[in-house]
Short mmCIF file of C-alpha atoms and ligand atoms in Angstrom, two decimals:
data_model
loop_
_atom_site.label_atom_id
_atom_site.label_comp_id
_atom_site.label_asym_id
_atom_site.label_seq_id
_atom_site.Cartn_x
_atom_site.Cartn_y
_atom_site.Cartn_z
CA MET G 1 14.40 -27.80 -23.37
CA SER G 2 17.69 -29.23 -23.21
CA ALA G 3 19.62 -30.00 -20.08
CA HIS G 4 21.80 -27.55 -21.48
CA THR G 5 19.58 -24.56 -21.56
CA LEU G 6 19.57 -21.97 -18.75
CA THR G 7 16.61 -19.62 -18.17
CA VAL G 8 18.09 -16.08 -17.45
CA ALA G 9 15.50 -13.90 -16.31
CA GLY G 10 12.69 -15.91 -18.32
CA VAL G 11 14.94 -16.21 -21.37
CA ALA G 12 16.42 -19.49 -22.27
CA VAL G 13 19.86 -19.29 -23.27
CA ASP G 14 22.07 -22.65 -24.63
CA THR G 15 25.26 -23.10 -22.80
CA ARG G 16 27.19 -24.96 -25.57
CA HIS G 17 29.31 -24.01 -28.51
CA TRP G 18 27.68 -23.15 -31.83
CA ILE G 19 29.81 -24.97 -34.35
CA GLY G 20 28.81 -25.59 -37.87
CA GLY G 21 25.12 -24.61 -37.47
CA GLU G 22 24.85 -27.10 -34.47
CA ARG G 23 24.93 -27.13 -30.77
CA VAL G 24 28.22 -28.91 -29.24
CA ALA G 25 28.68 -29.67 -26.01
CA SER G 26 32.22 -29.73 -24.02
CA PRO G 27 33.18 -32.64 -21.44
CA GLN G 28 33.90 -29.60 -18.95
CA THR G 29 31.92 -26.70 -17.96
CA PHE G 30 32.96 -23.21 -16.38
CA PRO G 31 30.55 -21.26 -13.89
CA ASP G 32 28.92 -18.24 -15.15
CA VAL G 33 28.53 -16.10 -12.15
CA SER G 34 25.97 -12.81 -12.12
CA PRO G 35 27.59 -9.55 -10.67
CA ILE G 36 24.29 -8.28 -9.32
CA ASP G 37 24.73 -10.45 -6.35
CA GLY G 38 27.26 -13.24 -7.05
CA GLY G 39 25.11 -16.03 -7.81
CA THR G 40 25.96 -18.43 -10.22
CA ILE G 41 23.76 -18.09 -13.19
CA GLY G 42 24.54 -21.56 -14.80
CA GLU G 43 27.43 -23.94 -16.27
CA ILE G 44 28.69 -23.01 -19.77
CA SER G 45 30.68 -25.64 -22.13
CA ARG G 46 34.40 -24.84 -21.84
CA GLY G 47 36.10 -25.17 -24.63
CA THR G 48 39.62 -26.40 -25.68
CA ALA G 49 41.61 -26.98 -28.42
CA GLY G 50 39.53 -29.48 -29.86
CA GLU G 51 36.40 -26.94 -30.10
CA ALA G 52 38.59 -24.38 -31.60
CA ALA G 53 39.59 -26.77 -34.33
CA ALA G 54 36.11 -27.90 -35.45
CA ALA G 55 35.03 -24.30 -35.16
CA VAL G 56 37.64 -23.00 -37.55
CA ALA G 57 36.93 -26.13 -39.88
CA ALA G 58 33.15 -25.23 -39.96
CA ALA G 59 34.27 -21.68 -40.72
CA GLN G 60 36.74 -22.55 -43.27
CA ALA G 61 34.11 -25.14 -45.11
CA ALA G 62 31.56 -22.33 -45.06
CA PHE G 63 33.56 -19.74 -46.35
CA PRO G 64 33.76 -20.26 -50.33
CA ALA G 65 29.70 -20.19 -50.32
CA TRP G 66 29.37 -17.38 -48.73
CA ALA G 67 32.34 -15.26 -50.11
CA ALA G 68 30.34 -15.99 -53.43
CA THR G 69 27.25 -14.97 -52.23
CA SER G 70 26.11 -11.65 -53.80
CA ARG G 71 26.51 -8.56 -51.71
CA THR G 72 22.67 -7.85 -51.62
CA GLU G 73 22.15 -11.13 -50.29
CA ARG G 74 24.94 -10.87 -47.69
CA ALA G 75 23.06 -7.25 -46.74
CA ARG G 76 19.69 -8.96 -46.65
CA ILE G 77 20.66 -11.56 -44.24
CA LEU G 78 22.55 -8.72 -42.29
CA HIS G 79 19.43 -6.61 -41.94
CA ALA G 80 17.56 -9.72 -40.75
CA ILE G 81 19.65 -10.31 -38.01
CA ALA G 82 19.23 -6.49 -37.08
CA ASP G 83 15.52 -7.29 -37.36
CA GLY G 84 15.85 -10.21 -34.90
CA VAL G 85 17.86 -8.26 -32.37
CA GLU G 86 15.21 -5.78 -32.37
CA LYS G 87 12.55 -8.24 -31.93
CA ARG G 88 14.37 -10.07 -29.01
CA LEU G 89 15.92 -6.52 -27.56
CA GLU G 90 14.19 -6.73 -24.32
CA GLU G 91 15.19 -10.32 -23.85
CA LEU G 92 18.95 -9.43 -24.94
CA ALA G 93 19.17 -6.00 -22.47
CA ILE G 94 17.98 -8.36 -19.61
CA VAL G 95 20.29 -11.22 -20.20
CA GLU G 96 22.96 -8.89 -20.68
CA THR G 97 22.36 -6.95 -17.60
CA THR G 98 22.01 -10.11 -15.32
CA ASP G 99 25.36 -11.26 -16.89
CA ASN G 100 27.93 -8.34 -16.79
CA GLY G 101 25.93 -5.95 -14.36
CA ALA G 102 25.82 -2.83 -16.83
CA LEU G 103 22.85 -0.67 -16.39
CA LEU G 104 19.60 -2.19 -17.68
CA ARG G 105 18.34 1.08 -18.84
CA SER G 106 21.63 1.72 -20.97
CA HIS G 107 21.25 -1.74 -22.64
CA ARG G 108 17.73 -1.27 -23.54
CA ARG G 109 18.03 2.26 -24.82
CA GLY G 110 21.68 2.43 -25.94
CA VAL G 111 23.45 -0.51 -26.33
CA MET G 112 21.22 -3.23 -27.80
CA PRO G 113 19.83 -0.79 -30.23
CA ARG G 114 23.37 -0.16 -31.16
CA VAL G 115 23.88 -4.01 -31.90
CA ALA G 116 21.01 -4.08 -34.22
CA HIS G 117 22.84 -0.80 -35.64
CA ASN G 118 26.13 -2.25 -36.25
CA PHE G 119 24.32 -4.75 -38.65
CA ARG G 120 22.45 -2.48 -40.50
CA PHE G 121 25.35 0.00 -40.65
CA PHE G 122 27.81 -2.58 -42.26
CA ALA G 123 25.15 -4.29 -44.41
CA ASP G 124 24.56 -0.46 -46.03
CA TRP G 125 28.27 0.40 -46.52
CA LEU G 126 28.91 -2.69 -48.25
CA LEU G 127 26.36 -1.96 -50.79
CA LYS G 128 28.10 1.26 -51.65
CA LEU G 129 31.49 0.09 -50.96
CA GLU G 130 33.34 1.04 -54.38
CA HIS G 131 36.97 2.81 -55.23
CA GLU G 132 37.40 5.31 -57.79
CA ASP G 133 39.37 3.51 -60.84
CA PHE G 134 42.69 4.96 -61.53
CA GLU G 135 44.15 5.24 -64.87
CA THR G 136 47.88 4.48 -66.05
CA ARG G 137 48.73 5.24 -69.86
CA GLY G 138 45.25 3.97 -70.66
CA HIS G 139 45.03 0.91 -68.34
CA THR G 140 42.65 0.59 -65.54
CA ASN G 141 43.32 -0.03 -62.16
CA HIS G 142 40.29 -1.46 -60.35
CA VAL G 143 40.62 -2.11 -56.73
CA SER G 144 37.98 -4.52 -55.18
CA TRP G 145 37.49 -5.96 -51.64
CA ASP G 146 37.91 -9.83 -51.45
CA PRO G 147 36.63 -11.96 -48.62
CA ALA G 148 39.79 -12.79 -46.54
CA GLY G 149 38.98 -16.17 -45.18
CA PRO G 150 37.79 -17.49 -41.73
CA CYS G 151 37.96 -14.65 -39.16
CA VAL G 152 38.63 -15.33 -35.29
CA LEU G 153 36.87 -12.66 -33.14
CA ILE G 154 37.62 -12.35 -29.56
CA THR G 155 36.00 -9.99 -27.36
CA PRO G 156 35.52 -8.22 -23.82
CA TRP G 157 33.03 -8.62 -21.02
CA ASN G 158 32.42 -4.87 -20.39
CA ALA G 159 30.25 -4.30 -23.34
CA PRO G 160 29.83 -7.97 -24.54
CA LEU G 161 27.30 -8.04 -27.44
CA MET G 162 27.87 -4.55 -28.71
CA LEU G 163 31.55 -5.08 -29.21
CA ALA G 164 31.26 -8.44 -30.59
CA THR G 165 28.81 -7.39 -33.20
CA TRP G 166 30.73 -4.32 -33.96
CA LYS G 167 33.32 -7.15 -35.53
CA VAL G 168 30.99 -9.69 -36.14
CA ALA G 169 28.68 -7.48 -38.98
CA PRO G 170 31.86 -5.81 -41.02
CA ALA G 171 33.56 -9.53 -41.18
CA LEU G 172 30.16 -11.29 -42.55
CA ALA G 173 29.34 -8.55 -44.36
CA ALA G 174 32.89 -8.50 -46.13
CA GLY G 175 31.87 -12.26 -47.40
CA ASN G 176 34.06 -14.02 -44.31
CA THR G 177 33.24 -16.77 -41.88
CA VAL G 178 33.43 -15.92 -37.99
CA VAL G 179 34.34 -17.62 -34.99
CA LEU G 180 33.38 -15.66 -32.31
CA LYS G 181 34.97 -16.29 -28.55
CA PRO G 182 32.92 -13.95 -26.04
CA ALA G 183 34.75 -13.37 -22.44
CA GLU G 184 34.00 -16.19 -19.91
CA TRP G 185 33.02 -13.61 -17.67
CA SER G 186 29.87 -12.76 -19.78
CA PRO G 187 29.27 -15.56 -22.19
CA LEU G 188 25.67 -15.44 -22.86
CA THR G 189 24.64 -13.07 -25.22
CA ALA G 190 27.12 -14.32 -27.87
CA SER G 191 25.14 -17.55 -27.52
CA LEU G 192 21.85 -15.72 -28.21
CA LEU G 193 23.35 -14.03 -30.99
CA ALA G 194 24.22 -17.65 -32.46
CA ASP G 195 20.11 -18.26 -32.28
CA ILE G 196 19.18 -15.01 -33.74
CA ALA G 197 21.69 -15.28 -36.86
CA ALA G 198 20.38 -18.99 -37.61
CA GLU G 199 17.10 -17.57 -37.48
CA ALA G 200 17.70 -15.03 -39.97
CA GLY G 201 18.84 -17.52 -42.50
CA LEU G 202 22.67 -17.07 -42.02
CA PRO G 203 23.92 -20.33 -43.41
CA ALA G 204 25.41 -22.87 -41.21
CA GLY G 205 29.34 -22.74 -40.18
CA VAL G 206 29.30 -18.76 -41.02
CA LEU G 207 28.84 -17.50 -37.83
CA ASN G 208 30.26 -20.23 -34.83
CA VAL G 209 30.74 -18.95 -31.20
CA VAL G 210 33.03 -20.68 -28.79
CA GLN G 211 32.80 -20.55 -25.26
CA GLY G 212 35.77 -20.95 -22.61
CA TYR G 213 38.60 -19.66 -20.69
CA GLY G 214 40.85 -17.25 -22.53
CA ALA G 215 44.41 -18.92 -23.49
CA GLU G 216 42.67 -22.61 -22.84
CA ILE G 217 40.62 -22.27 -26.23
CA GLY G 218 42.20 -18.96 -27.50
CA ASP G 219 45.64 -20.05 -28.23
CA ALA G 220 44.36 -22.77 -30.51
CA LEU G 221 42.26 -20.15 -32.38
CA THR G 222 44.93 -17.68 -32.69
CA SER G 223 47.55 -19.99 -33.74
CA HIS G 224 45.55 -21.72 -36.41
CA PRO G 225 47.13 -21.99 -40.07
CA ASP G 226 43.36 -21.36 -41.63
CA VAL G 227 42.37 -18.10 -39.76
CA ARG G 228 43.14 -14.95 -42.13
CA ARG G 229 42.06 -12.34 -39.40
CA ILE G 230 41.84 -11.75 -35.86
CA SER G 231 40.32 -8.77 -34.16
CA PHE G 232 40.42 -8.70 -30.43
CA THR G 233 39.26 -6.20 -27.88
CA GLY G 234 40.67 -6.32 -24.51
CA SER G 235 43.66 -5.90 -22.54
CA VAL G 236 47.09 -5.33 -23.37
CA PRO G 237 49.18 -8.24 -22.15
CA THR G 238 46.29 -10.78 -23.80
CA ALA G 239 46.97 -8.82 -27.14
CA GLN G 240 50.65 -9.41 -26.80
CA ARG G 241 50.34 -13.23 -26.18
CA ILE G 242 47.82 -13.03 -29.39
CA ALA G 243 50.27 -11.04 -31.48
CA GLU G 244 52.75 -13.73 -30.48
CA SER G 245 50.51 -16.65 -31.48
CA ALA G 246 49.46 -15.12 -34.41
CA ALA G 247 53.36 -14.16 -35.83
CA ALA G 248 53.48 -18.13 -37.06
CA ASN G 249 51.16 -17.52 -39.73
CA LEU G 250 51.72 -13.66 -40.04
CA THR G 251 47.79 -13.59 -39.49
CA PRO G 252 46.65 -9.79 -39.68
CA LEU G 253 45.48 -8.21 -36.52
CA SER G 254 43.61 -5.64 -35.21
CA LEU G 255 43.87 -4.62 -32.07
CA GLU G 256 41.62 -2.73 -29.84
CA LEU G 257 42.88 -2.17 -26.28
CA GLY G 258 42.93 -0.26 -22.90
CA GLY G 259 43.40 3.20 -22.44
CA LYS G 260 44.19 5.78 -19.70
CA SER G 261 42.73 8.95 -21.28
CA PRO G 262 42.81 12.62 -20.14
CA LEU G 263 39.84 14.80 -19.70
CA LEU G 264 41.20 18.40 -20.02
CA VAL G 265 39.18 21.00 -18.39
CA PHE G 266 40.47 24.66 -19.28
CA ALA G 267 39.60 27.87 -17.32
CA ASP G 268 37.50 29.09 -20.48
CA ALA G 269 35.34 25.93 -20.21
CA ASP G 270 31.69 26.05 -19.52
CA LEU G 271 32.46 24.46 -15.73
CA ASP G 272 28.97 22.75 -15.54
CA LEU G 273 29.48 20.83 -18.79
CA ALA G 274 32.91 20.12 -17.65
CA VAL G 275 31.78 18.52 -14.71
CA ASP G 276 28.98 16.47 -16.30
CA LEU G 277 31.48 15.19 -18.71
CA ALA G 278 33.90 14.19 -15.90
CA VAL G 279 31.00 12.43 -13.90
CA GLU G 280 29.96 10.64 -17.07
CA GLN G 281 33.72 8.68 -16.81
CA TYR G 282 31.86 6.64 -13.91
CA ASP G 283 29.13 4.78 -16.69
CA ASN G 284 28.98 1.16 -16.46
CA ALA G 285 31.23 1.44 -13.12
CA GLY G 286 34.00 3.10 -15.17
CA GLN G 287 34.73 -0.34 -16.79
CA VAL G 288 35.10 1.57 -19.98
CA CYS G 289 37.92 1.38 -22.06
CA LEU G 290 37.58 5.02 -23.41
CA ALA G 291 36.95 6.32 -20.01
CA GLY G 292 38.88 9.99 -19.25
CA THR G 293 39.79 8.43 -16.12
CA ARG G 294 42.63 11.43 -15.73
CA LEU G 295 40.99 14.65 -15.06
CA LEU G 296 43.72 17.40 -15.97
CA VAL G 297 42.33 20.95 -14.62
CA GLU G 298 43.68 24.18 -15.25
CA GLU G 299 44.72 25.20 -11.85
CA THR G 300 42.30 28.80 -11.59
CA VAL G 301 39.50 26.34 -11.72
CA ALA G 302 40.44 23.71 -9.87
CA GLU G 303 39.11 24.09 -6.47
CA GLU G 304 35.77 25.07 -7.79
CA PHE G 305 35.54 22.62 -10.64
CA THR G 306 36.60 19.67 -7.44
CA ARG G 307 33.77 21.08 -5.26
CA ARG G 308 31.13 21.03 -8.31
CA PHE G 309 32.22 17.41 -9.31
CA ALA G 310 32.06 16.17 -5.87
CA GLU G 311 28.52 17.40 -5.28
CA LYS G 312 27.43 15.74 -8.62
CA ALA G 313 29.25 12.45 -8.35
CA SER G 314 27.84 11.89 -4.65
CA ALA G 315 24.32 12.16 -5.75
CA LEU G 316 24.93 9.36 -8.09
CA LYS G 317 22.87 6.17 -6.97
CA GLN G 318 24.83 2.86 -6.54
CA GLY G 319 22.65 -0.24 -6.72
CA ASP G 320 21.04 -3.02 -8.72
CA PRO G 321 21.32 -2.33 -12.49
CA ARG G 322 18.00 -3.45 -13.18
CA ALA G 323 16.65 -0.58 -11.49
CA GLU G 324 15.62 2.41 -13.43
CA ALA G 325 17.26 4.90 -10.92
CA THR G 326 20.51 3.46 -10.65
CA ASP G 327 23.40 5.04 -12.18
CA ILE G 328 26.26 3.06 -11.28
CA GLY G 329 26.06 -0.78 -11.04
CA PRO G 330 28.62 -3.38 -9.71
CA THR G 331 31.79 -4.16 -10.89
CA ILE G 332 32.02 -7.49 -13.17
CA HIS G 333 33.70 -10.16 -10.97
CA PRO G 334 35.54 -10.45 -7.44
CA ARG G 335 38.77 -10.31 -9.13
CA GLN G 336 38.15 -6.85 -10.83
CA LEU G 337 36.81 -5.52 -7.57
CA GLU G 338 39.94 -6.63 -5.93
CA LYS G 339 42.45 -5.39 -8.42
CA ILE G 340 40.18 -1.66 -8.19
CA ASP G 341 40.83 -1.89 -4.49
CA GLY G 342 44.44 -2.75 -4.61
CA PHE G 343 45.15 0.15 -7.13
CA VAL G 344 43.60 2.74 -4.96
CA ARG G 345 45.07 1.26 -1.67
CA ARG G 346 48.53 1.73 -3.16
CA ALA G 347 47.89 4.89 -4.44
CA VAL G 348 46.55 6.21 -1.02
CA ALA G 349 49.85 4.50 0.89
CA ALA G 350 52.12 6.81 -1.71
CA GLY G 351 50.07 9.66 -1.01
CA ALA G 352 46.82 10.01 -2.75
CA ARG G 353 43.87 11.59 -1.13
CA ALA G 354 40.52 10.27 -1.39
CA VAL G 355 38.11 13.34 -2.17
CA ILE G 356 35.15 11.10 -2.92
CA GLY G 357 35.09 7.19 -2.40
CA GLY G 358 38.32 5.34 -2.02
CA HIS G 359 36.65 2.34 -0.63
CA ARG G 360 34.54 -1.08 -1.58
CA LYS G 361 31.04 -1.78 -0.45
CA ASP G 362 28.73 -4.15 0.07
CA GLY G 363 28.95 -7.17 -2.40
CA GLN G 364 30.86 -6.19 -5.90
CA TYR G 365 30.29 -2.41 -5.72
CA TYR G 366 33.10 0.15 -5.38
CA ALA G 367 32.33 3.68 -4.65
CA PRO G 368 32.95 6.41 -7.25
CA THR G 369 36.32 7.38 -6.48
CA LEU G 370 38.52 10.93 -6.79
CA LEU G 371 42.02 10.99 -6.25
CA THR G 372 44.23 13.75 -6.19
CA ASP G 373 47.48 14.46 -5.03
CA VAL G 374 48.90 11.87 -7.23
CA ALA G 375 52.35 12.12 -8.98
CA GLN G 376 52.44 11.84 -12.73
CA ASP G 377 54.80 8.89 -12.43
CA SER G 378 52.66 7.04 -10.54
CA GLU G 379 50.66 3.64 -10.75
CA ILE G 380 47.45 5.41 -10.35
CA VAL G 381 48.40 7.60 -13.07
CA GLN G 382 49.78 5.59 -15.71
CA GLU G 383 48.02 2.10 -15.62
CA GLU G 384 44.56 1.67 -16.52
CA VAL G 385 42.58 0.65 -13.40
CA PHE G 386 39.15 0.01 -15.09
CA GLY G 387 36.79 0.71 -12.35
CA PRO G 388 34.96 3.93 -10.54
CA VAL G 389 38.50 5.58 -10.34
CA LEU G 390 39.57 8.88 -11.72
CA THR G 391 42.51 11.16 -10.63
CA LEU G 392 42.58 14.85 -10.54
CA GLN G 393 45.71 17.08 -11.58
CA THR G 394 46.21 20.53 -12.18
CA PHE G 395 48.09 22.44 -14.97
CA THR G 396 49.04 25.94 -15.34
CA ASP G 397 49.05 26.31 -19.11
CA GLU G 398 48.64 24.76 -22.40
CA GLU G 399 51.75 23.18 -22.74
CA GLU G 400 51.68 21.77 -19.59
CA ALA G 401 48.21 20.48 -20.22
CA VAL G 402 49.45 18.77 -23.67
CA ARG G 403 52.65 17.27 -21.88
CA LEU G 404 50.69 15.57 -18.60
CA ALA G 405 47.96 14.27 -21.27
CA ASN G 406 50.51 12.63 -23.60
CA ASP G 407 52.69 11.27 -20.76
CA THR G 408 51.37 7.93 -20.46
CA ARG G 409 52.11 4.56 -22.80
CA PHE G 410 48.31 4.86 -23.87
CA GLY G 411 46.72 6.58 -26.81
CA LEU G 412 42.96 5.82 -26.93
CA ALA G 413 41.09 8.81 -26.65
CA ALA G 414 40.93 12.34 -24.94
CA THR G 415 38.34 14.54 -24.06
CA LEU G 416 38.74 18.11 -23.74
CA ALA G 417 36.54 21.22 -22.53
CA THR G 418 37.13 24.41 -23.42
CA GLY G 419 35.42 27.45 -24.68
CA ASP G 420 37.97 28.53 -27.29
CA PRO G 421 37.37 26.67 -30.44
CA GLU G 422 41.17 27.73 -31.67
CA ARG G 423 42.68 26.12 -28.28
CA ALA G 424 40.54 23.24 -29.07
CA GLU G 425 42.25 23.21 -32.62
CA ARG G 426 45.72 23.80 -31.26
CA VAL G 427 45.48 21.08 -28.62
CA THR G 428 43.72 18.44 -30.32
CA ALA G 429 46.39 18.70 -32.85
CA ARG G 430 48.85 17.87 -30.38
CA LEU G 431 47.27 14.96 -28.46
CA VAL G 432 48.21 11.68 -29.31
CA ALA G 433 44.71 9.65 -29.22
CA GLY G 434 42.45 7.69 -31.64
CA THR G 435 39.60 9.79 -30.75
CA VAL G 436 39.36 13.33 -29.36
CA TRP G 437 35.84 14.69 -28.20
CA VAL G 438 35.57 18.33 -27.87
CA ASN G 439 32.84 19.45 -25.40
CA CYS G 440 31.28 16.35 -25.30
CA PHE G 441 31.80 12.30 -24.95
CA PHE G 442 31.08 8.90 -26.23
CA VAL G 443 29.51 10.34 -29.64
CA ARG G 444 30.22 7.74 -32.09
CA ASP G 445 29.88 7.27 -35.73
CA LEU G 446 30.76 4.00 -37.41
CA ARG G 447 31.55 5.83 -40.69
CA ALA G 448 34.53 7.21 -38.41
CA PRO G 449 37.96 5.45 -37.90
CA PHE G 450 38.02 4.11 -34.20
CA GLY G 451 41.36 2.73 -32.56
CA GLY G 452 43.91 3.34 -30.45
CA SER G 453 47.65 4.56 -30.81
CA ARG G 454 50.63 3.24 -28.79
CA LEU G 455 49.52 0.65 -26.43
CA SER G 456 45.93 1.32 -27.15
CA GLY G 457 45.75 -0.61 -30.18
CA VAL G 458 46.93 -1.31 -33.87
CA GLY G 459 44.77 -0.57 -36.81
CA ARG G 460 41.44 1.39 -37.39
CA GLU G 461 38.15 -0.26 -37.68
CA GLY G 462 34.55 1.75 -38.90
CA GLY G 463 33.39 2.51 -41.94
CA THR G 464 35.68 1.65 -45.02
CA TRP G 465 38.43 0.81 -42.46
CA SER G 466 36.62 -2.13 -41.27
CA PHE G 467 36.52 -3.40 -45.05
CA ASP G 468 40.15 -2.83 -45.74
CA PHE G 469 40.80 -4.82 -42.42
CA TYR G 470 38.46 -7.60 -43.27
CA CYS G 471 39.22 -7.83 -46.73
CA ASP G 472 42.00 -8.76 -49.13
CA LEU G 473 42.25 -5.78 -51.43
CA ARG G 474 43.04 -6.23 -54.92
CA ASN G 475 44.24 -4.10 -57.74
CA THR G 476 43.23 -5.32 -61.15
CA VAL G 477 45.20 -3.75 -63.74
CA THR G 478 43.58 -4.03 -67.60
CA ALA G 479 45.32 -2.97 -70.79
CA PRO G 480 43.54 -0.66 -73.25
CA ASN G 481 41.45 -2.94 -75.71
CA GLY G 482 42.49 -5.99 -73.54
CA TRP G 483 46.09 -5.98 -74.53
CA THR G 484 49.26 -4.26 -73.42
CA ASN G 485 52.72 -2.61 -75.09
CA HIS G 486 54.44 -3.32 -71.48
CA GLY G 487 55.48 0.30 -71.82
P1 LIG P 1 41.27 -9.90 -21.55
O1 LIG P 1 42.43 -9.09 -22.34
O2 LIG P 1 41.46 -10.48 -20.07
O3 LIG P 1 39.99 -10.83 -22.17
C1 LIG P 1 39.67 -10.24 -23.13
C2 LIG P 1 39.44 -11.65 -24.02
O4 LIG P 1 40.59 -11.91 -24.28
C3 LIG P 1 38.43 -12.44 -23.54
O5 LIG P 1 37.73 -13.08 -24.07
C4 LIG P 1 39.14 -13.48 -22.96
O6 LIG P 1 39.09 -14.92 -22.68
C5 LIG P 1 40.34 -13.47 -24.22
N1 LIG P 1 41.67 -14.32 -23.83
C6 LIG P 1 42.55 -14.12 -22.64
N2 LIG P 1 43.65 -14.88 -23.02
C7 LIG P 1 43.51 -15.36 -24.07
C8 LIG P 1 44.28 -15.85 -25.10
N3 LIG P 1 45.73 -16.15 -24.97
N4 LIG P 1 43.93 -15.89 -26.55
C9 LIG P 1 43.49 -15.67 -26.85
N5 LIG P 1 42.18 -14.93 -26.10
C10 LIG P 1 42.43 -14.57 -25.12
O7 LIG P 1 40.31 -8.40 -21.31
P2 LIG P 1 39.02 -8.08 -20.43
O8 LIG P 1 39.56 -8.26 -19.09
O9 LIG P 1 38.06 -8.88 -20.86
O10 LIG P 1 38.59 -6.64 -20.92
C11 LIG P 1 39.04 -5.15 -20.46
C12 LIG P 1 40.07 -4.60 -20.97
O11 LIG P 1 39.50 -4.53 -22.48
C13 LIG P 1 40.64 -3.33 -20.68
O12 LIG P 1 42.16 -3.38 -20.79
C14 LIG P 1 40.03 -2.44 -21.73
O13 LIG P 1 40.15 -1.13 -21.88
C15 LIG P 1 40.00 -3.38 -22.96
N6 LIG P 1 38.83 -2.94 -23.81
C16 LIG P 1 39.26 -2.22 -24.97
C17 LIG P 1 38.28 -1.70 -25.80
C18 LIG P 1 38.78 -0.62 -27.30
O14 LIG P 1 37.80 -0.77 -27.74
N7 LIG P 1 39.92 -0.41 -26.94
C19 LIG P 1 36.60 -2.03 -25.49
C20 LIG P 1 36.55 -2.29 -24.49
C21 LIG P 1 37.57 -3.06 -23.45
#
């Protein structure tokens, strides 16, 4: 075993970059810390501009052959990667939990199966990707999806491998090569993915993984002239910086960003269902972009809703994310914990009341919190906390509900609890949100478009929308009988 290998819960993880089919170490490293106990897991290669350039060069060199590889062969390799993920599912689950603190049972049963599904889904979608031909005075218009070139994919820490592969799979399926930069707070499973892809027969240089701190390696990736697509999931300020950096080459961007999504509870809703949906917003310690963190409840049922919610939320078990009985694990990092606590302290100082929680616990844990008496224009209602902190406001009618729901700079998602299908249709049509869930939450179909409006993002991915982004679309117009009269 190399000096660059860590053993994480019995699983060997290489701490170096993966560039052009080889492991490459940087002279400097950064510490990777487990949120479970704050202990250092190990030192990871800390890439800078040199590694970024090498990775893009490897992706550029591998591009022509991969782009020319048949769709069936590309799909076969993606399925082989999915097989590898399934074979190592337990290992991936425990390494991810150790690295980012999300529940082991979720990683086992939901997240890692979804990682494999990301590859299978885009492999299969690729094989049926076609467009109906158009006819213009006997001429045929044929639309094709051509590979675009090297893609830079930059991902956050809250669902590392799931969000990375949601980009890697369609980018590779489309015939592109990839440089993946995972978040520095959760770098490990991306390294395992490189191993799995190599074992599955993905040619050298088609997938490259570089590690490091955001801007230190990121700017060199996003400003590189050979990069033809950048797909980013993360925060708004980082997206703004990436957009500036990409502007030099007008590199097309897909941005999946933060949210401050509403969860609307109407008086006609099944209140138990509404409470369940609201409590679900604490999943992953609230570190979920889609979380409906603003509970908007019709005044006539607000008291009863709050009572039932507090009872149910107080019964959640917080603790070691590896334990089967745990409902809420730690926050990712002391800095994130500090940030969450700061938001709550400022809100309380401004007059908010904590119905439950409102404080830190031992280690990196933050108590599930519900704040009431919050003003619509206050920081706690307008800004993303990214922790287990919800606010509750009331409304008196549909008009006010829609106004409050739409009154932030975000537009990622919205959830509605109502027993009236006509109301659901009316309200949904007026909400600014990339995804609206009616009487459900977090149900995702990869065929559907995914993304956000306003500051929550630019573009949509999913199904054909992913291929639209990761490909250069070409229209070929052919004359009847091979010649044209320019008519
Ligand atoms: P972040 O913006 O701090 O970091 C995200 C990634 O960008 C990391 O890999 C980081 O190293 C990298 N980065 C930082 N600066 C960079 C730069 N100048 N150039 C290139 N890369 C750079 O976000 P985070 O704290 O890791 O993630 C939390 C955010 O992500 C929240 O706002 C959350 O809502 C959002 N998110 C959105 C979705 C979605 O699908 N819309 C999903 C998950 C998380």
